[in-house]
Amino acid sequence: MTDESINITSVEEVLTANDAALTEEEIYEKSKFSLETENLCVSFHGREAISDINSKFRKHSITAIIGPSGCGKSTFLRALNFMHDLTPGALVSGSIKIHGKDISEYDMTDVRRRVGMVFQKPNPFPTMSIYENVSAGLTLYKRHKRKELDEIVERALVHAGLWEETKDRLKVSAMALSGGQQQRLCIARTLAINPEIILFDEPTSALDPISTSRIEETLHTLKKDYTIIIVTHNMQQASRLSDYTSFFFLGKLIEHGKTRTIFTSPKNTLTEEYIIGKFG
Ligand SMILES: Nc1ncnc2c1ncn2[C@@H]1O[C@H](COP(=O)(O)OP(=O)(O)OP(=O)(O)O)[C@@H](O)[C@H]1O
Ligand SMILES: [Mg+2]
């Protein structure tokens, strides 16, 4: 059988059958999807916020999650970052897989390191310097030599597109940065712990158009190394930035597909009406 004759399903079947024999790196290389959910449901005090979400997120791609306010976008993202464990009254069911393996098969600290999240409002640690903010997550996981730490901080700031603006003032308080710079600092802080998947919940909604376009450039560069999922209310942003789009409505995933298809010929009339601005 030639490589060309192996279709997607058969590669996935091979992967499942031989899972035990593969190293972590081999599983990563073989699986097309970094992250999958099966029948993922979240309820708060018995009231369902999202139900039966079945989704797959490809490696090296950006997926935009769109939908009207209150439809469960943040709830979904938080579930992917295991944040509901700490929410009183929250109940999560269904499964989440990373590289085809259920998260229960991983060590939880390892799973948390693999998934990073950046929030709507930049949230740098206010009493820490720029350098300390970027290295903050790292020191939680292991001890690093100073030189090693310097290199990781520099690399994270370069990747987040903030190095040139901060290299001469790394010891200055993070609060001295502008809102857009603070958001790139939060991206650098996330990158420093070397995640594989990065979740962004409306990362540019509080920023001016120039800062927004800097963040978009950053995300575009990052996708070659990471799997990116971004919640946005900005339809232009979703269409110019993402490879795939998921449309949520009333706690359900209504439609998922290539962004070009979703924006030009969606299958569901709800998707179309939302995109053209009939509601939301
Ligand atoms: N911690 C919580 N406790 C109780 N209910 C919650 C909690 N978080 C979210 N919800 C409910 O879950 C539903 C989905 O909320 P969610 O924040 O996910 O919406 P969203 O799509 O992100 O909206 P927006 O676009 O306004 O950010 C809402 O009805 C909300 O009230
Ligand atoms: Mg939200």
CSV table of C-alpha atoms and ligand atoms in Angstrom, one decimal:
chain,number,residue,atom,x,y,z
A,1,MET,CA,0.0,0.0,0.0
A,2,THR,CA,1.5,3.4,-1.0
A,3,ASP,CA,1.3,6.4,1.3
A,4,GLU,CA,-1.1,8.1,-1.0
A,5,SER,CA,-3.6,5.2,-0.7
A,6,ILE,CA,-3.9,5.5,3.1
A,7,ASN,CA,-6.8,7.7,3.8
A,8,ILE,CA,-7.4,9.8,6.9
A,9,THR,CA,-9.5,7.2,8.6
A,10,SER,CA,-7.0,4.4,8.1
A,11,VAL,CA,-4.1,6.6,9.5
A,12,GLU,CA,-6.2,7.2,12.6
A,13,GLU,CA,-7.1,3.5,12.9
A,14,VAL,CA,-3.4,2.6,12.7
A,15,LEU,CA,-2.6,5.2,15.3
A,16,THR,CA,-5.2,3.8,17.7
A,17,ALA,CA,-4.2,0.2,17.1
A,18,ASN,CA,-0.5,0.8,17.8
A,19,ASP,CA,-0.9,3.5,20.4
A,20,ALA,CA,0.9,1.6,23.2
A,21,ALA,CA,4.0,1.0,21.0
A,22,LEU,CA,4.5,4.7,20.1
A,23,THR,CA,6.5,7.3,21.9
A,24,GLU,CA,4.8,10.7,22.8
A,25,GLU,CA,6.7,12.3,19.9
A,26,GLU,CA,5.5,9.7,17.4
A,27,ILE,CA,1.9,10.0,18.6
A,28,TYR,CA,2.2,13.8,18.2
A,29,GLU,CA,3.6,13.5,14.7
A,30,LYS,CA,1.1,10.9,13.5
A,31,SER,CA,-2.1,12.5,14.9
A,32,LYS,CA,-3.7,15.2,12.7
A,33,PHE,CA,-5.6,16.7,15.5
A,34,SER,CA,-4.1,18.2,18.7
A,35,LEU,CA,-7.4,18.4,20.5
A,36,GLU,CA,-10.8,16.7,20.2
A,37,THR,CA,-14.0,16.7,22.2
A,38,GLU,CA,-16.7,14.1,22.3
A,39,ASN,CA,-20.1,14.9,23.7
A,40,LEU,CA,-18.6,17.6,25.9
A,41,CYS,CA,-21.3,19.1,28.1
A,42,VAL,CA,-21.0,21.8,30.8
A,43,SER,CA,-23.8,22.8,33.2
A,44,PHE,CA,-23.9,25.3,36.0
A,45,HIS,CA,-26.2,24.4,39.0
A,46,GLY,CA,-28.0,21.9,36.8
A,47,ARG,CA,-28.6,24.3,33.9
A,48,GLU,CA,-26.8,23.3,30.7
A,49,ALA,CA,-24.5,25.9,29.2
A,50,ILE,CA,-23.0,23.8,26.4
A,51,SER,CA,-24.2,20.4,25.2
A,52,ASP,CA,-22.8,17.5,23.2
A,53,ILE,CA,-19.9,19.4,21.6
A,54,ASN,CA,-18.1,17.2,19.1
A,55,SER,CA,-15.1,18.9,17.6
A,56,LYS,CA,-11.6,18.4,16.3
A,57,PHE,CA,-8.9,21.0,16.1
A,58,ARG,CA,-6.1,20.5,13.7
A,59,LYS,CA,-2.4,21.0,14.4
A,60,HIS,CA,-0.9,24.2,13.0
A,61,SER,CA,-4.2,25.8,12.4
A,62,ILE,CA,-6.3,28.7,13.8
A,63,THR,CA,-9.9,28.0,14.5
A,64,ALA,CA,-12.3,30.9,15.3
A,65,ILE,CA,-15.2,30.3,17.6
A,66,ILE,CA,-18.1,32.6,16.8
A,67,GLY,CA,-21.7,33.0,18.0
A,68,PRO,CA,-23.9,35.5,19.9
A,69,SER,CA,-23.3,36.5,23.5
A,70,GLY,CA,-24.2,33.8,26.1
A,71,CYS,CA,-24.1,30.9,23.6
A,72,GLY,CA,-21.3,29.1,25.5
A,73,LYS,CA,-18.1,30.1,23.7
A,74,SER,CA,-16.2,31.0,26.9
A,75,THR,CA,-17.7,28.0,28.7
A,76,PHE,CA,-16.3,25.8,26.0
A,77,LEU,CA,-12.9,27.3,26.0
A,78,ARG,CA,-12.7,27.1,29.8
A,79,ALA,CA,-13.6,23.4,29.6
A,80,LEU,CA,-10.7,22.9,27.3
A,81,ASN,CA,-8.5,24.6,29.9
A,82,PHE,CA,-10.0,22.6,32.8
A,83,MET,CA,-11.1,25.7,34.6
A,84,HIS,CA,-14.5,24.5,35.6
A,85,ASP,CA,-12.9,22.2,38.2
A,86,LEU,CA,-12.7,25.3,40.3
A,87,THR,CA,-16.2,26.7,39.5
A,88,PRO,CA,-18.8,26.0,42.2
A,89,GLY,CA,-21.8,24.3,40.8
A,90,ALA,CA,-20.1,23.4,37.5
A,91,LEU,CA,-20.4,19.9,36.1
A,92,VAL,CA,-18.4,18.7,33.0
A,93,SER,CA,-19.1,15.5,31.2
A,94,GLY,CA,-18.0,13.9,27.9
A,95,SER,CA,-14.4,13.6,26.9
A,96,ILE,CA,-11.4,15.7,25.8
A,97,LYS,CA,-8.6,14.1,23.9
A,98,ILE,CA,-5.1,15.4,23.3
A,99,HIS,CA,-3.3,13.8,20.3
A,100,GLY,CA,-6.0,11.1,20.3
A,101,LYS,CA,-5.5,10.1,23.9
A,102,ASP,CA,-8.1,10.9,26.6
A,103,ILE,CA,-6.8,13.4,29.1
A,104,SER,CA,-7.4,10.9,31.9
A,105,GLU,CA,-4.5,9.0,30.5
A,106,TYR,CA,-2.1,11.9,31.1
A,107,ASP,CA,-0.7,13.3,34.2
A,108,MET,CA,-2.9,16.4,35.0
A,109,THR,CA,0.0,18.7,35.5
A,110,ASP,CA,1.3,17.7,32.1
A,111,VAL,CA,-2.1,18.3,30.5
A,112,ARG,CA,-2.4,21.7,32.0
A,113,ARG,CA,1.1,22.7,30.7
A,114,ARG,CA,0.1,21.6,27.2
A,115,VAL,CA,-2.9,23.9,27.0
A,116,GLY,CA,-2.4,27.7,27.5
A,117,MET,CA,-5.0,30.4,27.7
A,118,VAL,CA,-5.0,34.1,27.1
A,119,PHE,CA,-8.0,36.2,28.3
A,120,GLN,CA,-10.0,39.2,27.0
A,121,LYS,CA,-8.5,41.6,29.5
A,122,PRO,CA,-4.7,41.6,29.7
A,123,ASN,CA,-3.9,40.2,33.2
A,124,PRO,CA,-0.2,40.7,33.8
A,125,PHE,CA,0.9,40.2,37.5
A,126,PRO,CA,0.9,43.8,38.6
A,127,THR,CA,3.7,43.6,41.1
A,128,MET,CA,6.1,41.8,38.8
A,129,SER,CA,8.5,43.1,36.2
A,130,ILE,CA,8.2,42.2,32.5
A,131,TYR,CA,10.9,39.5,32.9
A,132,GLU,CA,9.2,38.0,36.0
A,133,ASN,CA,5.8,38.0,34.3
A,134,VAL,CA,7.2,35.9,31.4
A,135,SER,CA,9.1,33.5,33.7
A,136,ALA,CA,6.3,33.2,36.3
A,137,GLY,CA,4.7,30.0,35.0
A,138,LEU,CA,8.1,28.4,34.3
A,139,THR,CA,9.3,28.5,37.9
A,140,LEU,CA,6.2,26.6,38.9
A,141,TYR,CA,7.1,23.6,36.9
A,142,LYS,CA,10.9,23.3,37.4
A,143,ARG,CA,14.0,25.1,38.5
A,144,HIS,CA,16.0,26.7,35.7
A,145,LYS,CA,19.5,28.1,35.6
A,146,ARG,CA,19.5,31.9,35.1
A,147,LYS,CA,21.0,31.7,31.6
A,148,GLU,CA,18.4,29.1,30.6
A,149,LEU,CA,15.6,31.3,32.0
A,150,ASP,CA,17.0,34.4,30.1
A,151,GLU,CA,16.9,32.4,26.9
A,152,ILE,CA,13.4,31.2,27.4
A,153,VAL,CA,12.2,34.7,28.3
A,154,GLU,CA,13.8,36.2,25.2
A,155,ARG,CA,12.4,33.5,22.9
A,156,ALA,CA,8.9,33.9,24.3
A,157,LEU,CA,9.0,37.7,23.9
A,158,VAL,CA,10.4,37.4,20.4
A,159,HIS,CA,7.6,35.0,19.4
A,160,ALA,CA,5.0,37.2,21.0
A,161,GLY,CA,6.3,40.1,19.0
A,162,LEU,CA,7.3,42.2,22.1
A,163,TRP,CA,11.1,41.7,22.3
A,164,GLU,CA,12.1,44.8,20.4
A,165,GLU,CA,9.9,47.0,22.5
A,166,THR,CA,11.0,45.6,25.9
A,167,LYS,CA,14.6,44.2,25.6
A,168,ASP,CA,16.1,47.3,27.2
A,169,ARG,CA,13.6,47.4,30.1
A,170,LEU,CA,12.9,43.9,31.2
A,171,LYS,CA,13.1,44.9,34.9
A,172,VAL,CA,10.5,47.6,34.6
A,173,SER,CA,7.0,46.9,36.0
A,174,ALA,CA,4.6,45.1,33.5
A,175,MET,CA,2.1,47.9,34.4
A,176,ALA,CA,4.3,50.4,32.5
A,177,LEU,CA,3.3,48.7,29.2
A,178,SER,CA,0.3,49.8,27.0
A,179,GLY,CA,-2.8,47.6,26.9
A,180,GLY,CA,-1.7,46.0,23.6
A,181,GLN,CA,1.8,45.4,24.9
A,182,GLN,CA,0.4,43.9,28.1
A,183,GLN,CA,-1.7,41.5,26.0
A,184,ARG,CA,1.4,40.4,24.0
A,185,LEU,CA,3.2,40.0,27.4
A,186,CYS,CA,0.4,37.6,28.5
A,187,ILE,CA,0.9,35.7,25.2
A,188,ALA,CA,4.7,35.6,26.0
A,189,ARG,CA,3.9,34.3,29.5
A,190,THR,CA,1.8,31.5,28.0
A,191,LEU,CA,4.4,30.6,25.3
A,192,ALA,CA,7.2,30.4,27.9
A,193,ILE,CA,5.7,27.2,29.4
A,194,ASN,CA,5.9,25.6,25.9
A,195,PRO,CA,2.2,24.7,25.4
A,196,GLU,CA,0.9,22.9,22.3
A,197,ILE,CA,-2.5,24.4,22.2
A,198,ILE,CA,-3.3,28.1,22.9
A,199,LEU,CA,-6.8,29.3,23.6
A,200,PHE,CA,-7.7,33.0,23.2
A,201,ASP,CA,-10.9,34.4,24.5
A,202,GLU,CA,-11.6,37.6,22.6
A,203,PRO,CA,-7.9,38.7,23.0
A,204,THR,CA,-8.3,41.9,21.1
A,205,SER,CA,-11.7,43.2,22.0
A,206,ALA,CA,-10.3,45.8,24.3
A,207,LEU,CA,-7.5,47.0,21.9
A,208,ASP,CA,-7.2,49.6,19.3
A,209,PRO,CA,-6.9,48.6,15.6
A,210,ILE,CA,-3.1,48.8,15.5
A,211,SER,CA,-2.6,46.7,18.6
A,212,THR,CA,-5.2,44.3,17.2
A,213,SER,CA,-3.3,43.9,14.0
A,214,ARG,CA,-0.1,43.3,15.9
A,215,ILE,CA,-1.8,40.5,17.9
A,216,GLU,CA,-3.2,39.1,14.7
A,217,GLU,CA,0.2,39.1,13.1
A,218,THR,CA,1.6,37.3,16.2
A,219,LEU,CA,-1.1,34.6,16.0
A,220,HIS,CA,-0.5,34.1,12.4
A,221,THR,CA,3.2,33.5,13.0
A,222,LEU,CA,2.5,31.2,16.0
A,223,LYS,CA,0.2,28.8,14.1
A,224,LYS,CA,3.2,27.1,12.5
A,225,ASP,CA,4.2,25.8,15.9
A,226,TYR,CA,0.9,25.7,17.8
A,227,THR,CA,-2.8,24.8,17.6
A,228,ILE,CA,-4.8,28.0,18.1
A,229,ILE,CA,-8.4,28.5,19.1
A,230,ILE,CA,-9.8,32.0,19.3
A,231,VAL,CA,-13.2,33.3,20.4
A,232,THR,CA,-14.1,36.5,18.6
A,233,HIS,CA,-17.1,38.7,18.0
A,234,ASN,CA,-15.3,40.3,15.1
A,235,MET,CA,-16.4,38.7,11.9
A,236,GLN,CA,-13.6,40.4,9.9
A,237,GLN,CA,-11.1,39.0,12.3
A,238,ALA,CA,-12.5,35.5,12.1
A,239,SER,CA,-12.5,35.6,8.3
A,240,ARG,CA,-9.0,37.1,7.8
A,241,LEU,CA,-7.2,35.1,10.6
A,242,SER,CA,-8.7,31.7,10.9
A,243,ASP,CA,-8.4,28.5,8.8
A,244,TYR,CA,-11.5,26.9,10.4
A,245,THR,CA,-14.6,28.4,12.0
A,246,SER,CA,-17.1,26.9,14.5
A,247,PHE,CA,-20.5,28.6,15.0
A,248,PHE,CA,-22.1,28.2,18.4
A,249,PHE,CA,-25.7,29.0,19.2
A,250,LEU,CA,-27.6,28.4,22.4
A,251,GLY,CA,-25.0,26.0,23.8
A,252,LYS,CA,-24.7,23.9,20.6
A,253,LEU,CA,-22.1,23.6,17.9
A,254,ILE,CA,-24.3,24.4,14.9
A,255,GLU,CA,-21.6,24.3,12.2
A,256,HIS,CA,-17.9,23.8,11.8
A,257,GLY,CA,-15.9,24.0,8.6
A,258,LYS,CA,-13.3,25.8,6.6
A,259,THR,CA,-13.6,29.5,7.3
A,260,ARG,CA,-13.9,30.3,3.6
A,261,THR,CA,-16.8,27.9,3.3
A,262,ILE,CA,-18.5,29.0,6.5
A,263,PHE,CA,-18.3,32.7,5.3
A,264,THR,CA,-19.3,32.2,1.7
A,265,SER,CA,-21.7,29.2,1.7
A,266,PRO,CA,-22.7,28.1,5.2
A,267,LYS,CA,-25.0,25.0,5.3
A,268,ASN,CA,-27.1,26.2,8.2
A,269,THR,CA,-29.4,29.3,7.8
A,270,LEU,CA,-28.6,30.3,11.5
A,271,THR,CA,-24.9,30.5,10.6
A,272,GLU,CA,-25.7,32.6,7.6
A,273,GLU,CA,-28.0,35.0,9.5
A,274,TYR,CA,-25.4,35.4,12.3
A,275,ILE,CA,-22.6,36.1,9.8
A,276,ILE,CA,-24.6,38.7,7.9
A,277,GLY,CA,-25.6,40.4,11.1
A,278,LYS,CA,-29.3,39.5,11.2
A,279,PHE,CA,-28.9,38.8,15.0
A,280,GLY,CA,-26.3,38.6,17.7
B,1,LIG,N1,-19.7,30.5,36.4
B,1,LIG,C1,-20.9,30.4,35.9
B,1,LIG,N2,-22.0,30.2,36.7
B,1,LIG,C2,-23.2,30.1,36.2
B,1,LIG,N3,-23.5,30.3,34.9
B,1,LIG,C3,-22.5,30.5,34.1
B,1,LIG,C4,-21.2,30.6,34.5
B,1,LIG,N4,-20.4,30.8,33.4
B,1,LIG,C5,-21.2,30.9,32.4
B,1,LIG,N5,-22.5,30.7,32.7
B,1,LIG,C6,-23.7,30.7,31.9
B,1,LIG,O1,-23.4,29.9,30.7
B,1,LIG,C7,-23.9,30.5,29.6
B,1,LIG,C8,-22.8,30.7,28.5
B,1,LIG,O2,-22.0,31.7,29.0
B,1,LIG,P1,-20.6,32.0,28.3
B,1,LIG,O3,-19.9,33.0,29.1
B,1,LIG,O4,-19.9,30.8,27.9
B,1,LIG,O5,-21.1,32.8,26.9
B,1,LIG,P2,-20.3,33.4,25.8
B,1,LIG,O6,-20.7,32.8,24.5
B,1,LIG,O7,-18.8,33.4,26.1
B,1,LIG,O8,-20.8,34.9,25.8
B,1,LIG,P3,-20.0,36.3,25.5
B,1,LIG,O9,-19.9,36.4,24.0
B,1,LIG,O10,-21.0,37.3,26.1
B,1,LIG,O11,-18.7,36.3,26.2
B,1,LIG,C9,-24.6,31.7,30.0
B,1,LIG,O12,-26.0,31.5,30.1
B,1,LIG,C10,-24.0,32.1,31.3
B,1,LIG,O13,-24.9,32.7,32.2
B,2,MG,MG,-17.4,34.9,26.5
